[in-house]
PDB file of C-alpha atoms and ligand atoms in Angstrom:
ATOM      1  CA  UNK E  16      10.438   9.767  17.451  1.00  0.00           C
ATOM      2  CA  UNK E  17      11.215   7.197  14.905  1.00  0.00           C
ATOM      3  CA  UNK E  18       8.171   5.319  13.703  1.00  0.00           C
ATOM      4  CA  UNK E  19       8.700   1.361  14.026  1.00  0.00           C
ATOM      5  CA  UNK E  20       6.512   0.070  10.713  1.00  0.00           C
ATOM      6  CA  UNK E  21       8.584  -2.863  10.766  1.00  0.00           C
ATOM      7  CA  UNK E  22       7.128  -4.242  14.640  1.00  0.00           C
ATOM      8  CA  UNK E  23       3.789  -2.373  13.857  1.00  0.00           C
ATOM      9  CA  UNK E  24       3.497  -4.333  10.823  1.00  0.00           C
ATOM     10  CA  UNK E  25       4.902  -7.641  12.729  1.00  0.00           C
ATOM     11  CA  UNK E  26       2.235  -6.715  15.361  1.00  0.00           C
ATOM     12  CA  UNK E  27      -0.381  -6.558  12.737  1.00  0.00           C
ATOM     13  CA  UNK E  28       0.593  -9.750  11.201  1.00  0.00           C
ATOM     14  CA  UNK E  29       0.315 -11.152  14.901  1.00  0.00           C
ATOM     15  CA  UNK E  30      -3.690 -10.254  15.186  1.00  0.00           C
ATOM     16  CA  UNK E  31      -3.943 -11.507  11.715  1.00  0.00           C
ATOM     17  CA  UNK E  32      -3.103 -15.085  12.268  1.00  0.00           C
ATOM     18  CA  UNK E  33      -4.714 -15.239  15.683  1.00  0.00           C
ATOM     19  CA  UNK E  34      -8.250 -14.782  13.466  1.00  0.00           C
ATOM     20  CA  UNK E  35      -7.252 -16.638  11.198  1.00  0.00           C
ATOM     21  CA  UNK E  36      -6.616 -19.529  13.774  1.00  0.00           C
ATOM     22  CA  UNK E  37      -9.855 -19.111  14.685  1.00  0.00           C
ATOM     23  CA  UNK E  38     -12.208 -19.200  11.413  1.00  0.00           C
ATOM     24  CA  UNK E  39     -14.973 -22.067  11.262  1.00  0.00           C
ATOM     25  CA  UNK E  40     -13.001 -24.975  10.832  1.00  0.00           C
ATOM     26  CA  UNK E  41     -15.324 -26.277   7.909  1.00  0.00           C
ATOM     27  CA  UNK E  42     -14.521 -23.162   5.509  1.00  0.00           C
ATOM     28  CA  UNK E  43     -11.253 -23.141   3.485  1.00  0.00           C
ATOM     29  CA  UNK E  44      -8.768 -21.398   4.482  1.00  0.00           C
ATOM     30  CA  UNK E  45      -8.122 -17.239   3.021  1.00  0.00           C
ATOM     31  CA  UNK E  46      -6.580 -17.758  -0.619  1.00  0.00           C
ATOM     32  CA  UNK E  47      -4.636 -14.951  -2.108  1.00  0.00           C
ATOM     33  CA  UNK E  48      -3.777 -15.222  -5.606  1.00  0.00           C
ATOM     34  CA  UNK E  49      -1.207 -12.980  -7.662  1.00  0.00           C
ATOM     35  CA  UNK E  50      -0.624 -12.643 -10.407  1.00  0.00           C
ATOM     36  CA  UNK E  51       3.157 -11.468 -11.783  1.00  0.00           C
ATOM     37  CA  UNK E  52       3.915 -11.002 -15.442  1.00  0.00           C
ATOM     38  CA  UNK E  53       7.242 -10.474 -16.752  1.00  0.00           C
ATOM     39  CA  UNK E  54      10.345 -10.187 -14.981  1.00  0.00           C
ATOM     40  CA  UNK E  55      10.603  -6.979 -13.326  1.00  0.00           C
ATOM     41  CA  UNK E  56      12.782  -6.943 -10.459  1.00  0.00           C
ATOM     42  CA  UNK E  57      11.411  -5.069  -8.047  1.00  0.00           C
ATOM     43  CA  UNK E  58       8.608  -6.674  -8.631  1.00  0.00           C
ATOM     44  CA  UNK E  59       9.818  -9.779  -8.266  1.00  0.00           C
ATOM     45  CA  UNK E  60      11.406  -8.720  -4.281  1.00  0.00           C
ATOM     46  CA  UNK E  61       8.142  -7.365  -3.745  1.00  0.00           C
ATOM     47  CA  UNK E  62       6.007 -10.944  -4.416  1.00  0.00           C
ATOM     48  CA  UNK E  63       8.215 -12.815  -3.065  1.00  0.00           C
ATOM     49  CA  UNK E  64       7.729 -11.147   0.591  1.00  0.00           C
ATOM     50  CA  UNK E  65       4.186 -10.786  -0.117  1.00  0.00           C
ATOM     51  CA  UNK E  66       4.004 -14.758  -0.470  1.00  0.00           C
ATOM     52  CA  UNK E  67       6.147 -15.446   2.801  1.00  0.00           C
ATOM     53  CA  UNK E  68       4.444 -13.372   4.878  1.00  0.00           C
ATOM     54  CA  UNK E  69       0.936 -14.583   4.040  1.00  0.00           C
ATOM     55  CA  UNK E  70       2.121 -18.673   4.441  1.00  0.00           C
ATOM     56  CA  UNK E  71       3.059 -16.852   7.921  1.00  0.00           C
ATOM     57  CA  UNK E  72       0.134 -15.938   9.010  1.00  0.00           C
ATOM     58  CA  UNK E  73      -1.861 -18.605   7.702  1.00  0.00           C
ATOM     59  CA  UNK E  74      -3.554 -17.584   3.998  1.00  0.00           C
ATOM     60  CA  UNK E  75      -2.607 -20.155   1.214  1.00  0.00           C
ATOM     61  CA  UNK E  76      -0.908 -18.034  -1.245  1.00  0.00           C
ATOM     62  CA  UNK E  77      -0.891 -18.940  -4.835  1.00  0.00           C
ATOM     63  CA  UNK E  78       2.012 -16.930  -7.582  1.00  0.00           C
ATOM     64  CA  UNK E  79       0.524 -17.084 -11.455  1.00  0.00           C
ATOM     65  CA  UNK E  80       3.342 -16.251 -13.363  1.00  0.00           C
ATOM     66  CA  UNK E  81       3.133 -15.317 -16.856  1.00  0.00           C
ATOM     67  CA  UNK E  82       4.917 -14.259 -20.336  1.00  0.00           C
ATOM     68  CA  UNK E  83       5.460 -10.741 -20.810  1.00  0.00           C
ATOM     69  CA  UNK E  84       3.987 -11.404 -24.362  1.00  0.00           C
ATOM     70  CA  UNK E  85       0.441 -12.518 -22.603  1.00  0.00           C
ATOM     71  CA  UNK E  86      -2.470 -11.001 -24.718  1.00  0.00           C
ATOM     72  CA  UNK E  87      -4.743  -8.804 -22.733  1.00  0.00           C
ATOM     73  CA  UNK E  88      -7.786 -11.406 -23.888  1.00  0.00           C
ATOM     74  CA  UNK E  89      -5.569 -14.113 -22.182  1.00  0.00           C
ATOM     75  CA  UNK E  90      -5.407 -12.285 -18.833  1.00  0.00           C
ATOM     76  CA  UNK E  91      -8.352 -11.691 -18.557  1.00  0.00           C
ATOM     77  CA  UNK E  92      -9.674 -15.232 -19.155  1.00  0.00           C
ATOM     78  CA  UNK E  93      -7.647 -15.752 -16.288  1.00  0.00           C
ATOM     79  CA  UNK E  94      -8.665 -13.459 -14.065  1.00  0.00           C
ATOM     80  CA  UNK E  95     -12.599 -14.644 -14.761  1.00  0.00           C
ATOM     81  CA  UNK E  96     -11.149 -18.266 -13.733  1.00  0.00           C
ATOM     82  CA  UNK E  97      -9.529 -16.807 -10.365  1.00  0.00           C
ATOM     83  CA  UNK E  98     -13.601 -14.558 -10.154  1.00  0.00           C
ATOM     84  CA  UNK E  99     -15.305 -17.856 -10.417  1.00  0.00           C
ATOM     85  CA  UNK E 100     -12.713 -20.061  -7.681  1.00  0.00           C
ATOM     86  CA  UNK E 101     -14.088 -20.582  -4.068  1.00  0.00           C
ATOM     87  CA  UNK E 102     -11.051 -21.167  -2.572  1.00  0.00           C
ATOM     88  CA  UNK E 103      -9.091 -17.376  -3.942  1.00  0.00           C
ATOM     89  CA  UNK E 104     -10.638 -14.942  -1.623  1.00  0.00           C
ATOM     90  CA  UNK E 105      -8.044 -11.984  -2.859  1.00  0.00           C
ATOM     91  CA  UNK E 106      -6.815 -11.566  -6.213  1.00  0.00           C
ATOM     92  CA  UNK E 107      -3.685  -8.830  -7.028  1.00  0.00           C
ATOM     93  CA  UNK E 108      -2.481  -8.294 -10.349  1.00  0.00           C
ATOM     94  CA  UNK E 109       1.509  -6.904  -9.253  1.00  0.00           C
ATOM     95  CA  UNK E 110       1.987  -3.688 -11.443  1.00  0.00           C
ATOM     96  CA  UNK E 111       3.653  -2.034 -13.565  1.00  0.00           C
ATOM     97  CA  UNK E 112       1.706  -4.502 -16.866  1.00  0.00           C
ATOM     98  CA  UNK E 113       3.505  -4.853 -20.218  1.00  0.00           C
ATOM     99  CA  UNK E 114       2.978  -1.463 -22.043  1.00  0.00           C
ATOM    100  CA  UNK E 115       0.462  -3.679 -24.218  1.00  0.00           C
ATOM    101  CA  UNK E 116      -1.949  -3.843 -21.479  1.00  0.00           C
ATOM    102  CA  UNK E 117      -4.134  -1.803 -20.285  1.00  0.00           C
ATOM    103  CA  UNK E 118      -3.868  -2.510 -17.038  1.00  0.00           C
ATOM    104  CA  UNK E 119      -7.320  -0.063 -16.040  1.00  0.00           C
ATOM    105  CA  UNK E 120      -9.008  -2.747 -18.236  1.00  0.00           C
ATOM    106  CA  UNK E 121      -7.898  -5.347 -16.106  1.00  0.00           C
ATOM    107  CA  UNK E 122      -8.086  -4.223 -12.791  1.00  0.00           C
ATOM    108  CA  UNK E 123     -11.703  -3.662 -13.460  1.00  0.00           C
ATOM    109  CA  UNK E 124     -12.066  -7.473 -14.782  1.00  0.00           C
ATOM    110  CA  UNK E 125     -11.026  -7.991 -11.195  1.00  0.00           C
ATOM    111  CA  UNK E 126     -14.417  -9.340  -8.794  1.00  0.00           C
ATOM    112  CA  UNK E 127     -14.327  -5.912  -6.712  1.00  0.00           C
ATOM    113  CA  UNK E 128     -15.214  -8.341  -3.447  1.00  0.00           C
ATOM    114  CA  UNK E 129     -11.526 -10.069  -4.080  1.00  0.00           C
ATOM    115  CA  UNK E 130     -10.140  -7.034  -5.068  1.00  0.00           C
ATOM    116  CA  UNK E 131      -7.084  -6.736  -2.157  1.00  0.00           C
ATOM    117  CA  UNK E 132      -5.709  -3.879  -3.844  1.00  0.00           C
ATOM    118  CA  UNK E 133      -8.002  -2.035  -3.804  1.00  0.00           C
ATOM    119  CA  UNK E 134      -7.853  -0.443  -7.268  1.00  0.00           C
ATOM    120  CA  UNK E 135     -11.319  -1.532  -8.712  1.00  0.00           C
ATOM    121  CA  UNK E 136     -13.344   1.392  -9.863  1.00  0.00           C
ATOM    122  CA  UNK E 137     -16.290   0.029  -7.359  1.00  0.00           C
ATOM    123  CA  UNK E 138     -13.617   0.630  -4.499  1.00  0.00           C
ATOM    124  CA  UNK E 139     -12.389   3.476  -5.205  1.00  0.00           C
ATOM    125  CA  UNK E 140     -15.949   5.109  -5.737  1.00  0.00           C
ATOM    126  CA  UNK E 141     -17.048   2.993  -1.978  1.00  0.00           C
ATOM    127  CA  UNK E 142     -14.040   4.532  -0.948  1.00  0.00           C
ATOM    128  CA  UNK E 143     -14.146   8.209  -1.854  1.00  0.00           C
ATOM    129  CA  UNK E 144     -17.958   8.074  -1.043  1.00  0.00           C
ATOM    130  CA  UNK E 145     -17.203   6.782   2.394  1.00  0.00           C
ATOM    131  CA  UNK E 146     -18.816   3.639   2.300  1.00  0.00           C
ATOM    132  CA  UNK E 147     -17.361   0.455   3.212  1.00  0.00           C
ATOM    133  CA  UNK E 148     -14.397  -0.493   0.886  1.00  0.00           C
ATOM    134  CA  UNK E 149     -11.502  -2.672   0.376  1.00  0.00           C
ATOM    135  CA  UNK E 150      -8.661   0.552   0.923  1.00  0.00           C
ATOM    136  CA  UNK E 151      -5.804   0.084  -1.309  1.00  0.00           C
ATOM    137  CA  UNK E 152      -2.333  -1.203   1.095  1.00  0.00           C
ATOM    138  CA  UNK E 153      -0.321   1.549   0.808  1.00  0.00           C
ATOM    139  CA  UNK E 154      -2.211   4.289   2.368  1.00  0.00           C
ATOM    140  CA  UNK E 155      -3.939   2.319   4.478  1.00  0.00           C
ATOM    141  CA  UNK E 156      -0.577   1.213   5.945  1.00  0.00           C
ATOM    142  CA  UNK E 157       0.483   4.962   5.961  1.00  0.00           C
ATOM    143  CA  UNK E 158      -3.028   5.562   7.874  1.00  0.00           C
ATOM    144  CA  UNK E 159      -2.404   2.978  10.462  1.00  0.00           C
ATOM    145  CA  UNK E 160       0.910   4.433  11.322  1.00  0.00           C
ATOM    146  CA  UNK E 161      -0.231   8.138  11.522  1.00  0.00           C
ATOM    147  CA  UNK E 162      -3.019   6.804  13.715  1.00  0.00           C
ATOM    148  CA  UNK E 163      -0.859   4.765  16.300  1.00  0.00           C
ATOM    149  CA  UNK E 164       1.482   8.676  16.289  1.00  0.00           C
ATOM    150  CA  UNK E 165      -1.962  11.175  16.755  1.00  0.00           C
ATOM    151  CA  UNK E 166      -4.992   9.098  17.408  1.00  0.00           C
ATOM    152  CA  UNK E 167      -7.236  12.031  16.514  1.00  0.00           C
ATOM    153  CA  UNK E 168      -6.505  13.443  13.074  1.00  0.00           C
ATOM    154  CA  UNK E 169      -9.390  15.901  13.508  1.00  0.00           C
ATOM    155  CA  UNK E 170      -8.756  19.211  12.161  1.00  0.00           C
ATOM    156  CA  UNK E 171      -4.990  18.701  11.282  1.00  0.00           C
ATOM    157  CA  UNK E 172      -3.492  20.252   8.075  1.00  0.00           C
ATOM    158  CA  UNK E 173      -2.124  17.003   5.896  1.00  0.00           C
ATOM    159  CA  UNK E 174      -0.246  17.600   2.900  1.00  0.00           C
ATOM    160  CA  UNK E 175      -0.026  14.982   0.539  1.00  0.00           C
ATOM    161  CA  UNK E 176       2.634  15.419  -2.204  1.00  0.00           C
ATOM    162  CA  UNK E 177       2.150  13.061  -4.792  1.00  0.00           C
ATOM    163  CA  UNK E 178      -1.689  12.253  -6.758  1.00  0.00           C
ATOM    164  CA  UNK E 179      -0.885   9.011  -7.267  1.00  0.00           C
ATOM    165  CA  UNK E 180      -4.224   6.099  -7.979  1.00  0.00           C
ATOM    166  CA  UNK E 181      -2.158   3.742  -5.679  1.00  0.00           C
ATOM    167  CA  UNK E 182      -1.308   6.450  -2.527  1.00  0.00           C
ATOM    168  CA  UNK E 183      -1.731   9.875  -2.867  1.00  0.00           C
ATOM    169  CA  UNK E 184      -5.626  10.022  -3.822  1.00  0.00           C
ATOM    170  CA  UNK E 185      -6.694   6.978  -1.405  1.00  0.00           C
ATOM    171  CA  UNK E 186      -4.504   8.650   0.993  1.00  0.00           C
ATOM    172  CA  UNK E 187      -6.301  11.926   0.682  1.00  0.00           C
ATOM    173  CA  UNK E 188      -9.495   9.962   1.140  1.00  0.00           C
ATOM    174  CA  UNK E 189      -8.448   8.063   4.358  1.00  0.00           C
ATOM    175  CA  UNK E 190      -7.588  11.808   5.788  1.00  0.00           C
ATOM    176  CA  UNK E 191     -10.825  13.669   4.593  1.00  0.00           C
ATOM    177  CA  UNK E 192     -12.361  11.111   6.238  1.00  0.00           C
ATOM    178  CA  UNK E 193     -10.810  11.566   9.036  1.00  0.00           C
ATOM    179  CA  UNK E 194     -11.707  15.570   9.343  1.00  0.00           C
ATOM    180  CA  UNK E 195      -8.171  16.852   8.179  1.00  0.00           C
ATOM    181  CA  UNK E 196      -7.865  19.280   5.836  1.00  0.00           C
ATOM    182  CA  UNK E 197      -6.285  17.764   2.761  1.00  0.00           C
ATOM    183  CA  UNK E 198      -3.686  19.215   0.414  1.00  0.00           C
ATOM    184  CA  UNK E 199      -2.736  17.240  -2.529  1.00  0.00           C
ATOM    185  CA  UNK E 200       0.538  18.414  -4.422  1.00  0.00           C
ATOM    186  CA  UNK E 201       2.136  17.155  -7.153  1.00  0.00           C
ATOM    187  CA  UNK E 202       4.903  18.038  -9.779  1.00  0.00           C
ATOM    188  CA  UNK E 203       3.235  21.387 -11.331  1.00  0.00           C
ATOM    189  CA  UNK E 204       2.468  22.805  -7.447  1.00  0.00           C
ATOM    190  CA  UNK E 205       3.460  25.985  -7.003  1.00  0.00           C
ATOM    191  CA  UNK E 206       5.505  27.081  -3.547  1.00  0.00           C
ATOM    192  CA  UNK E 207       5.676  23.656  -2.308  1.00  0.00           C
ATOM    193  CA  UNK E 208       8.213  23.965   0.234  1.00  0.00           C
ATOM    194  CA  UNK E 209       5.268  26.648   1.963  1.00  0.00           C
ATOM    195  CA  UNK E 210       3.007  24.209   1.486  1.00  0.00           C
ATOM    196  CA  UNK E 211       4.771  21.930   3.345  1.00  0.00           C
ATOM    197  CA  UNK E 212       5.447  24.610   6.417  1.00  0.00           C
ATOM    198  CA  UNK E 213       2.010  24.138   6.789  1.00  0.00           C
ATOM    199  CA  UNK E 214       1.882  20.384   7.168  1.00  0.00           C
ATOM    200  CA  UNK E 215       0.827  18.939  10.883  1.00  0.00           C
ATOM    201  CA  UNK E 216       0.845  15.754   8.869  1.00  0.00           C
ATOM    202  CA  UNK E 217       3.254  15.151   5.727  1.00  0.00           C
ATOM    203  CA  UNK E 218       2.965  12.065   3.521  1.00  0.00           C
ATOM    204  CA  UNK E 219       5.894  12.274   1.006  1.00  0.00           C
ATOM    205  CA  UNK E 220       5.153   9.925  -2.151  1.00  0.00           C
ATOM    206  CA  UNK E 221       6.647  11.445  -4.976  1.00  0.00           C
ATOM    207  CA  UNK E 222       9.934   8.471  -5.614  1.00  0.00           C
ATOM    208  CA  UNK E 223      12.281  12.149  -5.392  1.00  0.00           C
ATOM    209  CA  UNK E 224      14.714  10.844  -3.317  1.00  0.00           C
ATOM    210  CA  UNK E 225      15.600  13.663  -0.433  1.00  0.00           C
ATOM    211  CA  UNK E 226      13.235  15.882  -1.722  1.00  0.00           C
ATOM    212  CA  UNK E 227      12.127  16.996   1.353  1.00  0.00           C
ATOM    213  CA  UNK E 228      14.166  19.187   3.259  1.00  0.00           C
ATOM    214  CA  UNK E 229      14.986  20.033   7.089  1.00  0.00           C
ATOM    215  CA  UNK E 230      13.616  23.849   6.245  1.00  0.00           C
ATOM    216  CA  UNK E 231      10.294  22.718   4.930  1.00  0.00           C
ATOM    217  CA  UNK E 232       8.871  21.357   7.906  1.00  0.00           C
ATOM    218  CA  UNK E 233       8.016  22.489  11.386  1.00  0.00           C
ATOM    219  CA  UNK E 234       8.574  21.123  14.527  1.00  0.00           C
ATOM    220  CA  UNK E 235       5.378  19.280  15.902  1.00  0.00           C
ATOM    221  CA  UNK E 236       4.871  17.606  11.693  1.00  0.00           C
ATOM    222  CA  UNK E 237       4.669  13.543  11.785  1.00  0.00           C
ATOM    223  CA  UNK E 238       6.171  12.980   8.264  1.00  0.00           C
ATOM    224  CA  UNK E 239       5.210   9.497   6.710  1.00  0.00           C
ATOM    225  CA  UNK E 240       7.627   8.615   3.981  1.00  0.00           C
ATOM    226  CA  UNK E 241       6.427   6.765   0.877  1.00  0.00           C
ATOM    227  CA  UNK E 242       9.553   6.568  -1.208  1.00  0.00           C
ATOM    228  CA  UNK E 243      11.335   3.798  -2.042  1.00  0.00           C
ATOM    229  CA  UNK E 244      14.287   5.216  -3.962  1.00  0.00           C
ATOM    230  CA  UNK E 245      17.996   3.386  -4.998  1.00  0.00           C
ATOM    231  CA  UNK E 246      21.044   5.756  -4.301  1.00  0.00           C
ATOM    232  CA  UNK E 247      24.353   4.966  -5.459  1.00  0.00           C
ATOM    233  CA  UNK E 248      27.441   7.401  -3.903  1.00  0.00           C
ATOM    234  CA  UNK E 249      30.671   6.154  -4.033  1.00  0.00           C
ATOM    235  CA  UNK E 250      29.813   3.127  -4.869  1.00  0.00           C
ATOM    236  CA  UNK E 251      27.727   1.981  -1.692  1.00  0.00           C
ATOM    237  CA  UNK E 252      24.472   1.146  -2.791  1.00  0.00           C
ATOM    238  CA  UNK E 253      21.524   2.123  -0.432  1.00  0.00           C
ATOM    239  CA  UNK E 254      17.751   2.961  -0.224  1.00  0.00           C
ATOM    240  CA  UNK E 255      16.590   6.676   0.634  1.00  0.00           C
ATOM    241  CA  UNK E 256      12.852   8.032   1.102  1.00  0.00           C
ATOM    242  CA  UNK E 257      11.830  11.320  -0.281  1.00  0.00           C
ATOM    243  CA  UNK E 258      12.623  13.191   2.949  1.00  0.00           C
ATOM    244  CA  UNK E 259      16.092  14.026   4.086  1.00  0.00           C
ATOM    245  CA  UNK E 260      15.220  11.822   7.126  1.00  0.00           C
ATOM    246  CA  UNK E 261      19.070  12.683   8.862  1.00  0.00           C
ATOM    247  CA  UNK E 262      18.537  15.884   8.440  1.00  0.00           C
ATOM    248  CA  UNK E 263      14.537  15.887   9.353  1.00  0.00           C
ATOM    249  CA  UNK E 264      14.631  13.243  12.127  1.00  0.00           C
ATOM    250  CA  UNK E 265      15.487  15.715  15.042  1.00  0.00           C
ATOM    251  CA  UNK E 266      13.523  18.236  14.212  1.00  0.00           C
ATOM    252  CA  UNK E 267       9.563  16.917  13.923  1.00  0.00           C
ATOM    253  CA  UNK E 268       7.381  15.253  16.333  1.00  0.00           C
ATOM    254  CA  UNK E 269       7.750  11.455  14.628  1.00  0.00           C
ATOM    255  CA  UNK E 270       8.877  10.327  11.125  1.00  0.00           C
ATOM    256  CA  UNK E 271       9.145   6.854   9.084  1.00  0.00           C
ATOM    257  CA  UNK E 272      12.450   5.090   8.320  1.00  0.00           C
ATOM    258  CA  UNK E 273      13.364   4.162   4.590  1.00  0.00           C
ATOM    259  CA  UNK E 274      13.215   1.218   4.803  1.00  0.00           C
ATOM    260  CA  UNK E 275      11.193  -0.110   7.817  1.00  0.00           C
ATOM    261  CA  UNK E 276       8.878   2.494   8.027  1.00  0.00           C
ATOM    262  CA  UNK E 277       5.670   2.492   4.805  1.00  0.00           C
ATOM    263  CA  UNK E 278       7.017  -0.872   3.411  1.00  0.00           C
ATOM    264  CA  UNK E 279       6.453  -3.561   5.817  1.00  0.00           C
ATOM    265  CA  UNK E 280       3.182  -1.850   6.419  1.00  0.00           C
ATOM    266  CA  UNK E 281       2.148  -2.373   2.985  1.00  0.00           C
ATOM    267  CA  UNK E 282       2.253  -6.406   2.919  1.00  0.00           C
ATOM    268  CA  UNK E 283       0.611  -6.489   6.430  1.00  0.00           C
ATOM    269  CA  UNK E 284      -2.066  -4.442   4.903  1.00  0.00           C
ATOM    270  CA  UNK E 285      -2.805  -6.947   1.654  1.00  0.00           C
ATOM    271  CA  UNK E 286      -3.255  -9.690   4.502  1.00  0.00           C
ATOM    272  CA  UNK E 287      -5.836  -7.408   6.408  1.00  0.00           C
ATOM    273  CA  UNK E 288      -7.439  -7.190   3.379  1.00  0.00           C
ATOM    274  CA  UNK E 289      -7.280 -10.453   2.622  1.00  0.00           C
ATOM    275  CA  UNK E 290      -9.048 -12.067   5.525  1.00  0.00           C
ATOM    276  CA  UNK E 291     -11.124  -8.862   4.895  1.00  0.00           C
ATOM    277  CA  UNK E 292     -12.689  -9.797   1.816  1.00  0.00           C
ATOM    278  CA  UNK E 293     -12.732 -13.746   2.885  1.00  0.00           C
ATOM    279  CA  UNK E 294     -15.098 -12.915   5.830  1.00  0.00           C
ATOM    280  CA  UNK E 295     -17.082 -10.982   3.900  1.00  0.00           C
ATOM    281  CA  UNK E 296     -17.503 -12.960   0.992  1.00  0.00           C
ATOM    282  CA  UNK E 297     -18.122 -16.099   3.466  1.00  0.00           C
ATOM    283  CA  UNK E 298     -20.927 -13.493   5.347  1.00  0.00           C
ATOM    284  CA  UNK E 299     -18.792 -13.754   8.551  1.00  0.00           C
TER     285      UNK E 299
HETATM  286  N1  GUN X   8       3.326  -2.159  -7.664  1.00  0.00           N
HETATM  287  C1  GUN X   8       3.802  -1.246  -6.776  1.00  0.00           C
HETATM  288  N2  GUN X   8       2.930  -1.080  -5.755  1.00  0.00           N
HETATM  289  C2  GUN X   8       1.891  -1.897  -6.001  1.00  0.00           C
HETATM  290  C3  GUN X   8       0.683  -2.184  -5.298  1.00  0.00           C
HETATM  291  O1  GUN X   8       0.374  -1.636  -4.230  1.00  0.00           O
HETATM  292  N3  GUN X   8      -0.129  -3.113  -5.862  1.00  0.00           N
HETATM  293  C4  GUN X   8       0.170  -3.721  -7.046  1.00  0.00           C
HETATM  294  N4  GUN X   8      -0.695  -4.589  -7.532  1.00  0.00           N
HETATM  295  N5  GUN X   8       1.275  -3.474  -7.724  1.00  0.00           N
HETATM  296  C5  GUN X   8       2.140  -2.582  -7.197  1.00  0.00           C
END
């Protein structure tokens, strides 16, 4: 089975703007606000989806675009003035920063109740304590997925390869929670393949692109695929996971597409969160 992310995400989206349709007509609308420095492409594809799907379902969506030569001091004045506006209800500073910020300093400038991403040390702590927490997009996207595949995770092996702040620790987090037994791997893990043979649930997030191999999974694994990698051969340009998905697709119980699988999930997920913090902020 091929896991749709793409209509999931659309279907997500859906239940979105039907709530938001129906907020108190006296409160502002959800405001998202991000913030993009520099000119990084990817980034760049990346906020420019974010911003058309939340005008979709109904969130005014603001883009702050700065200098990469912004100080640090400047950013965060900034960010303080987004803290202190009523009508931002999210606020996502698009990484990677300009090697002359520290972008831990900033994220924790952030108000951790508009924190969408999730990244706020107050989150991450709700998060791993499991308390109520804004859960940062990626994993939670990855979550949703795995959920709609095997609604009860309980007791399943998942191994995570990758220890990544934005996936592979929430992730881990998300499936603790959910009584599997969690492996995290990452580049110094030894026997990884094995590892993987063990995997009822494998979420690949290591940007290795076809790392992951039709003899390093068994039959009944639902593989989510992270990985967003370019491949060039022959000149065709085109965008492979980490898993060998042609090779892998046949053989396990369900697996994510690259693209259409993690990705559209991701921006549905910011919007959740969104209208997430909004209602709670507002005490709906
Ligand atoms: N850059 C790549 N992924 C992400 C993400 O999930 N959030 C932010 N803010 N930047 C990113």
């Amino acid at each position: 089975m091929i896991i749709d992310g793409k209509k999931i995400a659309e279907e997500l989206r859906f239940k979105l703007k039907k709530e938001i349709d129906q907020l108190p007509t006296n409160l502002s609308k959800p405001g998202l606000t991000v913030i993009l420095i520099g000119d990084h492409p990817a980034s760049q594809i990346y906020v420019r989806n974010k911003e058309k799907f939340a005008k979709e379902v109904g969130i005014n969506s603001k883009l702050l675009k700065f200098e990469e030569t912004i100080t640090e001091q400047d950013l965060i004045q900034e960010i303080h003035k987004l803290n202190d506006d009523s009508t931002v209800h999210g606020i996502l500073v698009q990484l990677p920063l300009p090697s002359h910020i520290d972008s831990g300093k900033i994220i924790s400038e952030i108000n951790p109740a508009k924190d969408v991403d999730g990244f706020h040390p107050n989150n991450v702590g709700n998060l791993s304590s499991g308390n109520d927490a804004l859960v940062p997009c990626t994993p939670y996207g990855c979550y949703l997925l795995l959920k709609k595949v095997i609604p009860n995770l309980s007791g399943l092996n998942a191994v995570i390869i990758g220890r990544s702040n934005i996936n592979g620790k929430p992730m881990a987090q998300l499936l603790l929670k959910e009584n599997c037994t969690v492996t995290i791997t990452h580049s110094k893990t030894k026997n990884l393949k094995d590892l993987c043979l063990t995997a009822d649930i494998l979420v690949a997030s290591v940007g290795n692109p076809q790392m992951v191999k039709a003899d390093w999974v068994k039959k009944d694994c639902v593989i989510i695929d992270v990985g967003i990698n370019r491949l060039e051969d022959n000149g065709t340009k085109r965008i492979v996971g980490d898993v060998d998905f042609e090779n892998v697709k046949d053989l396990v119980k369900a697996i994510t597409p690259v693209p259409g699988g993690v990705g559209p999930m991701t921006i549905s997920c910011l919007l959740n969160n969104t209208i997430k913090a909004y209602k709670k902020i507002n005490s709906i």
